[in-house]
CSV table of C-alpha atoms in Angstrom, one decimal:
chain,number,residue,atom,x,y,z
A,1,UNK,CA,90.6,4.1,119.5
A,2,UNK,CA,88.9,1.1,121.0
A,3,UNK,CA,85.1,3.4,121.4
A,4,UNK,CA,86.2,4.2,117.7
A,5,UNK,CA,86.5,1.0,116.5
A,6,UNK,CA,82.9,-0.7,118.5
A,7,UNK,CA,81.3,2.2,116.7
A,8,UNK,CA,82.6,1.2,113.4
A,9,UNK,CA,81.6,-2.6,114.0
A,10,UNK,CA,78.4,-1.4,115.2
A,11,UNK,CA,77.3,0.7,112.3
A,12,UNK,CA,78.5,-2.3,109.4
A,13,UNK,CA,76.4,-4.4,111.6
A,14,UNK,CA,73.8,-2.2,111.1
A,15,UNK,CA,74.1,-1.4,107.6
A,16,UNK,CA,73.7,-5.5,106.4
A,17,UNK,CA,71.0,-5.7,108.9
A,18,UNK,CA,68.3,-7.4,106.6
A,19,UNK,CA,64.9,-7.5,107.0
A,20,UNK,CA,63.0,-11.2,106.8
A,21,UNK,CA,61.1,-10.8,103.5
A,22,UNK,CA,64.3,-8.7,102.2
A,23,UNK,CA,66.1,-12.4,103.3
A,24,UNK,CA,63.3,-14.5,101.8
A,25,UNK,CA,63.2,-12.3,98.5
A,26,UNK,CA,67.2,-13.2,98.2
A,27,UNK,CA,66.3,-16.6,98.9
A,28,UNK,CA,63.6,-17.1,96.3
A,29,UNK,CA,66.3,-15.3,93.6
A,30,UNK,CA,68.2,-18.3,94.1
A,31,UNK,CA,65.7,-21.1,93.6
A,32,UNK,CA,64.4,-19.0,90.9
A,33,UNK,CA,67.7,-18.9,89.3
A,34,UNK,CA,67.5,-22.4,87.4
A,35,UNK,CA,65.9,-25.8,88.1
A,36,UNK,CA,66.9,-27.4,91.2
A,37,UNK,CA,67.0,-30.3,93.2
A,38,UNK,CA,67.1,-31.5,97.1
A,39,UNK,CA,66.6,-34.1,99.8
A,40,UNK,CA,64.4,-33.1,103.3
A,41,UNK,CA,65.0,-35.4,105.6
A,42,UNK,CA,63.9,-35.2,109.5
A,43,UNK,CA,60.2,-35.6,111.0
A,44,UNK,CA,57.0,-34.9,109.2
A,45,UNK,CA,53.1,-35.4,111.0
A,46,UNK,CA,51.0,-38.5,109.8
A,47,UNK,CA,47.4,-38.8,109.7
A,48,UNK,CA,47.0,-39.1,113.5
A,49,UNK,CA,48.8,-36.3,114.0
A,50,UNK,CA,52.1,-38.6,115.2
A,51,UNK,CA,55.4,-37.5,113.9
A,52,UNK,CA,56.9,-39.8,111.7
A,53,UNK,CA,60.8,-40.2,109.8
A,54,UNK,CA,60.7,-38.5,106.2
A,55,UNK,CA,63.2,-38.2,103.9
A,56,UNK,CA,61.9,-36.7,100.4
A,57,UNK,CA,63.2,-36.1,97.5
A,58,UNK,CA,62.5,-32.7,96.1
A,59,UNK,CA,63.0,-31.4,92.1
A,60,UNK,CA,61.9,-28.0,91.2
A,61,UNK,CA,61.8,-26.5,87.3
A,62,UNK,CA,60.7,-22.8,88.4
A,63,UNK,CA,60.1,-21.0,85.0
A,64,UNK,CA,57.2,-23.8,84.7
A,65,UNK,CA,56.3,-23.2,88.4
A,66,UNK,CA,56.3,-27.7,88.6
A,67,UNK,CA,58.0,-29.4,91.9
A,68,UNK,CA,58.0,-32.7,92.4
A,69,UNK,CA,58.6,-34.8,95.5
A,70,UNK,CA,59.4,-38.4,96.0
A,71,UNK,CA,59.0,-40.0,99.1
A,72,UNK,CA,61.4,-42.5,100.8
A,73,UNK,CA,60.0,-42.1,104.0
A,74,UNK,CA,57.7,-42.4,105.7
A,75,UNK,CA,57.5,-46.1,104.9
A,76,UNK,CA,54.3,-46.4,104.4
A,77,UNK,CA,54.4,-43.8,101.3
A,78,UNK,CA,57.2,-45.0,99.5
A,79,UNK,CA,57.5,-44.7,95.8
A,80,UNK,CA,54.3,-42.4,96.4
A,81,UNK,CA,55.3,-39.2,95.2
A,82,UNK,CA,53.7,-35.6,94.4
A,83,UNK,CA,53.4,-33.8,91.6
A,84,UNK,CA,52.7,-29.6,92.1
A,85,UNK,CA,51.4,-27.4,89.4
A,86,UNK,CA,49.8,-23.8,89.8
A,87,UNK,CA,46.7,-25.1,89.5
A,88,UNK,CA,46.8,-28.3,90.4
A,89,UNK,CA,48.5,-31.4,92.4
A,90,UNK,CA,49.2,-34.7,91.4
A,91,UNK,CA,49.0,-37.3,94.3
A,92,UNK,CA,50.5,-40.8,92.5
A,93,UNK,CA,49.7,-44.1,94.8
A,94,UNK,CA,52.0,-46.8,94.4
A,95,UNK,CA,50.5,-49.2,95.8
A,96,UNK,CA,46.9,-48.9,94.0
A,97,UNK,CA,48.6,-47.2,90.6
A,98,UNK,CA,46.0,-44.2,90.6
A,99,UNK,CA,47.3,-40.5,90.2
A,100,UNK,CA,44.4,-38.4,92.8
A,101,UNK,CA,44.1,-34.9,91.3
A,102,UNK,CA,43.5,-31.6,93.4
A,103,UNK,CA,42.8,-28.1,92.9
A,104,UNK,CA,45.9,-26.5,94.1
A,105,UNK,CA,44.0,-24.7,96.4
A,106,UNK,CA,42.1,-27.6,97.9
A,107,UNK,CA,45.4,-29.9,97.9
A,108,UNK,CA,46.0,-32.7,100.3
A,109,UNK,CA,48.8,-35.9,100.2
A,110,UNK,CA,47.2,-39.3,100.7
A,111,UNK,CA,48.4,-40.5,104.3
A,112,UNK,CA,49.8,-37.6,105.6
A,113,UNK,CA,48.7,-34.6,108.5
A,114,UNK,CA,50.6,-31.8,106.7
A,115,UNK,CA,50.3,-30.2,103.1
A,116,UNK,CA,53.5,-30.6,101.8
A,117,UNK,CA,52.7,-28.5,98.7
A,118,UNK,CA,53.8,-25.4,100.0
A,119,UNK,CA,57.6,-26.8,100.3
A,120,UNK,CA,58.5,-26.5,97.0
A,121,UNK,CA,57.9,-23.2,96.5
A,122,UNK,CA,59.2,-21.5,99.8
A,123,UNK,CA,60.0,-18.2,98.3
A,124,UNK,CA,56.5,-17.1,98.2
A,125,UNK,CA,55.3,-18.1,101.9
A,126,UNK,CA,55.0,-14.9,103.4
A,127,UNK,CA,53.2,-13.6,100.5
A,128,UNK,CA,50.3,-16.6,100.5
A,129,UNK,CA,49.9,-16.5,104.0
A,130,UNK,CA,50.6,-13.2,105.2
A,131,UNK,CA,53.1,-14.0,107.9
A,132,UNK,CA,54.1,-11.8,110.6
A,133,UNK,CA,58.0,-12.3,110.8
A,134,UNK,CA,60.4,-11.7,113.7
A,135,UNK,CA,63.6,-9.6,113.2
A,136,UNK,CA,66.2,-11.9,111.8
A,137,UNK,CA,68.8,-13.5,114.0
A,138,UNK,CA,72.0,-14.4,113.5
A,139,UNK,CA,72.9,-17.8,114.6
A,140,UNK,CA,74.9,-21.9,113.6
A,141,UNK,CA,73.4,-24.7,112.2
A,142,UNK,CA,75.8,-27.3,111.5
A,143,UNK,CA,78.8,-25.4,111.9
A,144,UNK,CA,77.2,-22.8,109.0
A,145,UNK,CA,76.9,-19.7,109.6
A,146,UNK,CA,72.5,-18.9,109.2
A,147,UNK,CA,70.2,-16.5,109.6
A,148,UNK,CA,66.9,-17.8,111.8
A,149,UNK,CA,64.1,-16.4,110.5
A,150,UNK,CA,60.4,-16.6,112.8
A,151,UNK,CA,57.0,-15.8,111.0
A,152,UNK,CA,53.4,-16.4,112.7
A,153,UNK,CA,50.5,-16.9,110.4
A,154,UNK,CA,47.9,-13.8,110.8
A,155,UNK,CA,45.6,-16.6,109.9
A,156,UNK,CA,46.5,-19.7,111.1
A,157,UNK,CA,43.1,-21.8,110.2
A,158,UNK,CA,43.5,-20.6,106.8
A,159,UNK,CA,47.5,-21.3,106.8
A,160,UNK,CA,47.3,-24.7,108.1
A,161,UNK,CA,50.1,-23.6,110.4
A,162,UNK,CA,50.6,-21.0,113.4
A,163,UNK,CA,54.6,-20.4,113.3
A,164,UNK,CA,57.0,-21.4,110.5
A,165,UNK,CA,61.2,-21.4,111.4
A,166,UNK,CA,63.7,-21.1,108.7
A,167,UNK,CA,67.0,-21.2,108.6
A,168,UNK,CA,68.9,-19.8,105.7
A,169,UNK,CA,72.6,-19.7,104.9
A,170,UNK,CA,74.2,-16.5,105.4
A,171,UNK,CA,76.6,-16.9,102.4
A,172,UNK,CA,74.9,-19.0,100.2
A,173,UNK,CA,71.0,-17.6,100.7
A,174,UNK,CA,69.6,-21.0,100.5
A,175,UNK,CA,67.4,-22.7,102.7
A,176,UNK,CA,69.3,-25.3,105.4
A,177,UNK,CA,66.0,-26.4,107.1
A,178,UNK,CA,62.0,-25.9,107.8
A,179,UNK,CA,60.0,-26.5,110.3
A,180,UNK,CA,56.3,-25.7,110.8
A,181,UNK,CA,54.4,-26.3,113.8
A,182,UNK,CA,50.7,-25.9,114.6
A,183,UNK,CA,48.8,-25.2,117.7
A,184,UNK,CA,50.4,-25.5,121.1
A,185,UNK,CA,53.4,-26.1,119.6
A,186,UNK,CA,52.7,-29.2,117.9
A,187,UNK,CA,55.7,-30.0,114.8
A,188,UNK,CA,53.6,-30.3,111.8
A,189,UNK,CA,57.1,-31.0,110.2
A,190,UNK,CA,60.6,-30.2,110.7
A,191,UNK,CA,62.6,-31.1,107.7
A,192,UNK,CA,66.5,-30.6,106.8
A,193,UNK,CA,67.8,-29.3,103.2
A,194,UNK,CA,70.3,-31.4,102.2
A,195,UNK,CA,72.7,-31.8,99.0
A,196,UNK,CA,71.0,-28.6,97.4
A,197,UNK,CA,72.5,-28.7,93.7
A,198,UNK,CA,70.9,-26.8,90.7
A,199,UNK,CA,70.2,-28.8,87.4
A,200,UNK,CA,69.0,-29.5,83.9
A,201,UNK,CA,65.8,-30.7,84.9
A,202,UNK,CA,62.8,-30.4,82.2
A,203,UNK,CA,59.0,-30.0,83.5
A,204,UNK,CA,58.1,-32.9,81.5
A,205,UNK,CA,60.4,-35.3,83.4
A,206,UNK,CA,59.1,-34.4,86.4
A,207,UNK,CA,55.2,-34.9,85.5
A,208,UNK,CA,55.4,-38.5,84.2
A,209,UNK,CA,53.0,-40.9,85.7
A,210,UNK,CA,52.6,-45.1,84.4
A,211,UNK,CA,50.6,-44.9,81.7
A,212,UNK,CA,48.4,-47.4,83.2
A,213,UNK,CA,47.9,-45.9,86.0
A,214,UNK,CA,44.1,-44.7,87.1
A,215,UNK,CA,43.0,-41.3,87.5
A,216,UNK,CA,40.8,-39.8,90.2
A,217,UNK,CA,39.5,-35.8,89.8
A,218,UNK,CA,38.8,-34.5,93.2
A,219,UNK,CA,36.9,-31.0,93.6
């Protein structure tokens, strides 16, 4: 009875075995389920490539594919904050008032080592940079139970990163934390999700800039 039982355990486990993109495609359900809004807070690389304290505030409408995030910290970047579009990002400078315009594409954040465009939109990170993922593993991250989910960029030049980690809660399939790192194992960023809460968020509040502010086109 006890050989009978193991075997039964063993074959459930295997049957809700999920694969990482099968994971990451429940995951992006979620965020695409309604606009949404979160604070990352841990360690994030500066322009000389030193890590330094961030806490960000992130707001996501999906159906118009615009995140915003607000920066706390690093001190030197508060009341900066980031403006994503699919075609473009919005970089606004507090302390000089100008809004510096990318090409998605081409996108960069004023006084930082690390793109932090492709944090809003998580769900589609294998698919832009063709990650290679590990088989997921089971595991705790502040007394939750998580899946840990390893990818390695096929192209890391191209990626900006070589291995991303993600932790995703088991019950609620929403991400807990992120943290990329580069070569040698340098942390490009390592960021926690905290107070995830869906909203009524409308794109238009979430691309407002001063209207005195000035404007700078970069190709």
């Amino acid at each position: 009875m006890r050989k009978l039982g193991w075997l039964l355990a063993l074959l459930a486990g295997t049957a809700l075995a999920q694969t990482a993109p099968e994971l990451l495609q429940k995951t992006s359900e979620r965020l695409q389920a309604g606009p949404w809004k979160a604070e990352l807070v841990g360690q994030i690389m500066g322009p000389g490539s030193d890590l330094q304290p961030a806490d960000l505030k992130v707001a996501v409408v999906p159906e118009a594919e615009v995140v915003r995030i607000d920066f706390l910290r690093p001190d030197a970047l508060a009341d900066n904050y980031l403006v994503i579009t699919p075609d473009k990002v919005y970089n606004y400078l507090f302390l000089t008032n100008q809004v510096v315009v990318y090409p998605r594409e081409r996108a960069r954040v004023e006084g930082l080592g690390f793109d932090l465009s492709r944090l809003g939109d998580l769900q589609d990170l294998g698919a832009r940079h063709d990650l290679i993922w590990e088989d997921p593993a089971p595991t705790q991250l502040d007394s939750r139970t998580a899946w840990k989910l390893v990818g390695r960029a096929a192209d890391p030049q191209n990626a900006g990163f070589v291995r991303v980690v993600l932790w995703i809660d088991r019950a609620e399939a929403l991400p807990l934390r992120s943290a990329f790192y580069g070569e040698d194992e340098r942390a490009l960023s390592d960021l926690a999700w905290k107070g995830f809460a869906f909203t009524d968020l409308k794109p238009d509040a979430l691309a407002s800039f001063p209207p005195d502010a000035e404007w700078i086109e970069k190709n």
